[in-house]
Amino acid sequence: MAKSAFFQCLVLCRLISRPLMLSMCVLQVSYVIRDEVEKYNRNGVNALQLDPALNRLFTAGRDSIIRIWSINQHKQDPYIASMEHHTDWVNDIVLCCNGKTLISASSDTTVKVWNAHKGFCMSTLRTHKVRSRFHLRIPYLVVF
């Protein structure tokens, strides 16, 4: 159990317990069982980014995965690949550098820089403690 979750539970138990009574704190723990390669977004999509030069669509998923799709109508299976490195919702994505780089902002409090062609994480920024998104009017500005 995470340290902060333990202290939150402890504070909650103290608030609801009465003097001289035994208090109990119940935590709900959930697990997500996944296939090795999941082609489809399970919990919804927070952001889309189109790469018209290469006919690709990037989706930022609530399942912590960025997926790449082909928008070519002649492909039978539009799924291309997944980029997995976040541990919480991917809130926003921005494609830059002529489609070579993808930047993602997540509820796991990280901003990641990806190689959009090969699908690997090149760098991770961990300088804040809250979830992040990109600014609506200035797409390369991260909002915490």
mmCIF file of C-alpha atoms in Angstrom:
data_model
loop_
_atom_site.group_PDB
_atom_site.id
_atom_site.type_symbol
_atom_site.label_atom_id
_atom_site.label_comp_id
_atom_site.label_asym_id
_atom_site.label_seq_id
_atom_site.Cartn_x
_atom_site.Cartn_y
_atom_site.Cartn_z
ATOM 1 C CA MET A 1 0.000 0.000 0.000
ATOM 2 C CA ALA A 2 1.306 3.435 -0.848
ATOM 3 C CA LYS A 3 2.400 5.554 2.104
ATOM 4 C CA SER A 4 0.018 8.415 1.280
ATOM 5 C CA ALA A 5 -2.951 6.030 0.920
ATOM 6 C CA PHE A 6 -2.130 4.542 4.330
ATOM 7 C CA PHE A 7 -2.112 7.968 6.004
ATOM 8 C CA GLN A 8 -5.347 8.982 4.246
ATOM 9 C CA CYS A 9 -6.953 5.799 5.522
ATOM 10 C CA LEU A 10 -5.607 6.424 9.020
ATOM 11 C CA VAL A 11 -6.994 9.977 9.063
ATOM 12 C CA LEU A 12 -10.361 8.766 7.751
ATOM 13 C CA CYS A 13 -10.514 6.047 10.412
ATOM 14 C CA ARG A 14 -9.796 8.579 13.141
ATOM 15 C CA LEU A 15 -12.514 10.886 11.837
ATOM 16 C CA ILE A 16 -15.219 8.239 11.797
ATOM 17 C CA SER A 17 -14.233 6.287 14.915
ATOM 18 C CA ARG A 18 -15.690 7.043 18.312
ATOM 19 C CA PRO A 19 -13.682 7.181 21.532
ATOM 20 C CA LEU A 20 -13.032 3.795 23.136
ATOM 21 C CA MET A 21 -14.365 1.963 20.075
ATOM 22 C CA LEU A 22 -12.290 -0.153 17.796
ATOM 23 C CA SER A 23 -12.139 1.300 14.302
ATOM 24 C CA MET A 24 -11.455 -0.607 11.140
ATOM 25 C CA CYS A 25 -10.356 0.777 7.806
ATOM 26 C CA VAL A 26 -11.342 -1.111 4.676
ATOM 27 C CA LEU A 27 -9.397 -0.547 1.476
ATOM 28 C CA GLN A 28 -10.591 -1.583 -1.934
ATOM 29 C CA VAL A 29 -7.867 -3.046 -4.113
ATOM 30 C CA SER A 30 -8.447 -3.711 -7.785
ATOM 31 C CA TYR A 31 -6.357 -5.457 -10.408
ATOM 32 C CA VAL A 32 -6.489 -5.203 -14.171
ATOM 33 C CA ILE A 33 -5.732 -8.404 -16.020
ATOM 34 C CA ARG A 34 -4.486 -7.680 -19.516
ATOM 35 C CA ASP A 35 -3.456 -9.622 -22.549
ATOM 36 C CA GLU A 36 0.164 -9.271 -23.619
ATOM 37 C CA VAL A 37 -0.884 -7.100 -26.569
ATOM 38 C CA GLU A 38 -4.196 -5.282 -26.340
ATOM 39 C CA LYS A 39 -5.281 -3.725 -29.577
ATOM 40 C CA TYR A 40 -8.234 -1.721 -28.334
ATOM 41 C CA ASN A 41 -8.743 1.034 -25.776
ATOM 42 C CA ARG A 42 -10.553 -0.423 -22.764
ATOM 43 C CA ASN A 43 -11.503 2.604 -20.695
ATOM 44 C CA GLY A 44 -11.964 5.392 -23.186
ATOM 45 C CA VAL A 45 -9.767 7.888 -24.988
ATOM 46 C CA ASN A 46 -8.725 11.280 -23.601
ATOM 47 C CA ALA A 47 -7.003 12.737 -26.684
ATOM 48 C CA LEU A 48 -6.387 12.147 -30.381
ATOM 49 C CA GLN A 49 -3.491 13.276 -32.558
ATOM 50 C CA LEU A 50 -3.498 12.894 -36.341
ATOM 51 C CA ASP A 51 -0.348 12.437 -38.422
ATOM 52 C CA PRO A 52 -1.651 13.099 -41.959
ATOM 53 C CA ALA A 53 1.772 12.640 -43.584
ATOM 54 C CA LEU A 54 1.949 8.965 -42.582
ATOM 55 C CA ASN A 55 -1.815 8.311 -42.296
ATOM 56 C CA ARG A 56 -1.597 7.513 -38.583
ATOM 57 C CA LEU A 57 -3.822 8.347 -35.629
ATOM 58 C CA PHE A 58 -2.489 8.357 -32.048
ATOM 59 C CA THR A 59 -4.929 7.781 -29.165
ATOM 60 C CA ALA A 60 -4.261 8.665 -25.510
ATOM 61 C CA GLY A 61 -6.043 6.059 -23.419
ATOM 62 C CA ARG A 62 -7.458 5.950 -19.927
ATOM 63 C CA ASP A 63 -5.817 2.543 -19.674
ATOM 64 C CA SER A 64 -2.367 4.285 -19.633
ATOM 65 C CA ILE A 65 -1.557 3.211 -23.197
ATOM 66 C CA ILE A 66 -0.915 5.299 -26.304
ATOM 67 C CA ARG A 67 -1.993 3.395 -29.401
ATOM 68 C CA ILE A 68 -1.118 4.001 -33.033
ATOM 69 C CA TRP A 69 -3.727 3.348 -35.729
ATOM 70 C CA SER A 70 -3.612 3.386 -39.508
ATOM 71 C CA ILE A 71 -6.216 5.593 -41.169
ATOM 72 C CA ASN A 72 -5.575 3.907 -44.507
ATOM 73 C CA GLN A 73 -8.934 2.461 -45.547
ATOM 74 C CA HIS A 74 -7.330 -0.435 -47.403
ATOM 75 C CA LYS A 75 -5.854 -2.012 -44.252
ATOM 76 C CA GLN A 76 -7.954 -4.770 -42.751
ATOM 77 C CA ASP A 77 -6.603 -4.280 -39.210
ATOM 78 C CA PRO A 78 -6.048 -0.590 -38.387
ATOM 79 C CA TYR A 79 -4.009 -1.316 -35.216
ATOM 80 C CA ILE A 80 -0.279 -0.641 -35.674
ATOM 81 C CA ALA A 81 1.349 -0.578 -32.220
ATOM 82 C CA SER A 82 1.105 0.434 -28.555
ATOM 83 C CA MET A 83 3.378 2.712 -26.572
ATOM 84 C CA GLU A 84 3.303 1.651 -22.923
ATOM 85 C CA HIS A 85 5.283 3.496 -20.290
ATOM 86 C CA HIS A 86 2.722 5.508 -18.303
ATOM 87 C CA THR A 87 1.136 4.079 -15.157
ATOM 88 C CA ASP A 88 -2.080 6.150 -15.138
ATOM 89 C CA TRP A 89 -4.403 7.894 -17.618
ATOM 90 C CA VAL A 90 -2.723 9.547 -20.579
ATOM 91 C CA ASN A 91 -4.457 12.944 -20.516
ATOM 92 C CA ASP A 92 -3.032 14.575 -23.616
ATOM 93 C CA ILE A 93 -0.672 14.045 -26.549
ATOM 94 C CA VAL A 94 1.035 16.407 -28.998
ATOM 95 C CA LEU A 95 2.827 15.432 -32.197
ATOM 96 C CA CYS A 96 5.774 17.664 -33.114
ATOM 97 C CA CYS A 97 9.041 17.801 -35.096
ATOM 98 C CA ASN A 98 7.279 16.902 -38.375
ATOM 99 C CA GLY A 99 5.719 13.800 -36.840
ATOM 100 C CA LYS A 100 8.986 12.385 -35.478
ATOM 101 C CA THR A 101 8.261 13.097 -31.800
ATOM 102 C CA LEU A 102 5.172 12.582 -29.659
ATOM 103 C CA ILE A 103 4.882 14.207 -26.225
ATOM 104 C CA SER A 104 2.406 12.812 -23.689
ATOM 105 C CA ALA A 105 1.106 14.188 -20.378
ATOM 106 C CA SER A 106 -0.343 11.797 -17.822
ATOM 107 C CA SER A 107 -2.129 11.517 -14.490
ATOM 108 C CA ASP A 108 0.928 9.584 -13.280
ATOM 109 C CA THR A 109 2.487 13.097 -12.986
ATOM 110 C CA THR A 110 4.962 12.563 -15.821
ATOM 111 C CA VAL A 111 5.483 14.098 -19.224
ATOM 112 C CA LYS A 112 7.120 11.707 -21.691
ATOM 113 C CA VAL A 113 8.869 12.284 -25.000
ATOM 114 C CA TRP A 114 8.443 9.443 -27.514
ATOM 115 C CA ASN A 115 9.995 8.470 -30.814
ATOM 116 C CA ALA A 116 6.768 8.454 -32.833
ATOM 117 C CA HIS A 117 8.183 6.309 -35.648
ATOM 118 C CA LYS A 118 9.690 3.529 -33.530
ATOM 119 C CA GLY A 119 7.343 3.814 -30.519
ATOM 120 C CA PHE A 120 9.821 4.002 -27.637
ATOM 121 C CA CYS A 121 10.094 6.461 -24.748
ATOM 122 C CA MET A 122 13.136 8.724 -25.142
ATOM 123 C CA SER A 123 12.771 10.840 -22.003
ATOM 124 C CA THR A 124 10.618 11.319 -18.893
ATOM 125 C CA LEU A 125 10.030 14.584 -17.033
ATOM 126 C CA ARG A 126 9.145 14.137 -13.340
ATOM 127 C CA THR A 127 9.226 17.604 -11.821
ATOM 128 C CA HIS A 128 5.701 17.949 -10.464
ATOM 129 C CA LYS A 129 3.293 16.177 -8.142
ATOM 130 C CA VAL A 130 -0.058 16.633 -9.903
ATOM 131 C CA ARG A 131 -1.575 15.386 -13.156
ATOM 132 C CA SER A 132 -0.730 17.285 -16.322
ATOM 133 C CA ARG A 133 -2.237 18.324 -19.665
ATOM 134 C CA PHE A 134 -1.222 20.573 -22.513
ATOM 135 C CA HIS A 135 -2.483 24.147 -22.748
ATOM 136 C CA LEU A 136 -5.459 24.541 -25.128
ATOM 137 C CA ARG A 137 -4.041 27.455 -27.114
ATOM 138 C CA ILE A 138 -0.308 26.870 -26.685
ATOM 139 C CA PRO A 139 0.069 23.144 -27.480
ATOM 140 C CA TYR A 140 3.650 22.742 -26.219
ATOM 141 C CA LEU A 141 2.938 24.353 -22.826
ATOM 142 C CA VAL A 142 2.254 21.812 -20.082
ATOM 143 C CA VAL A 143 -0.392 22.759 -17.508
ATOM 144 C CA PHE A 144 -0.167 21.200 -14.034
#
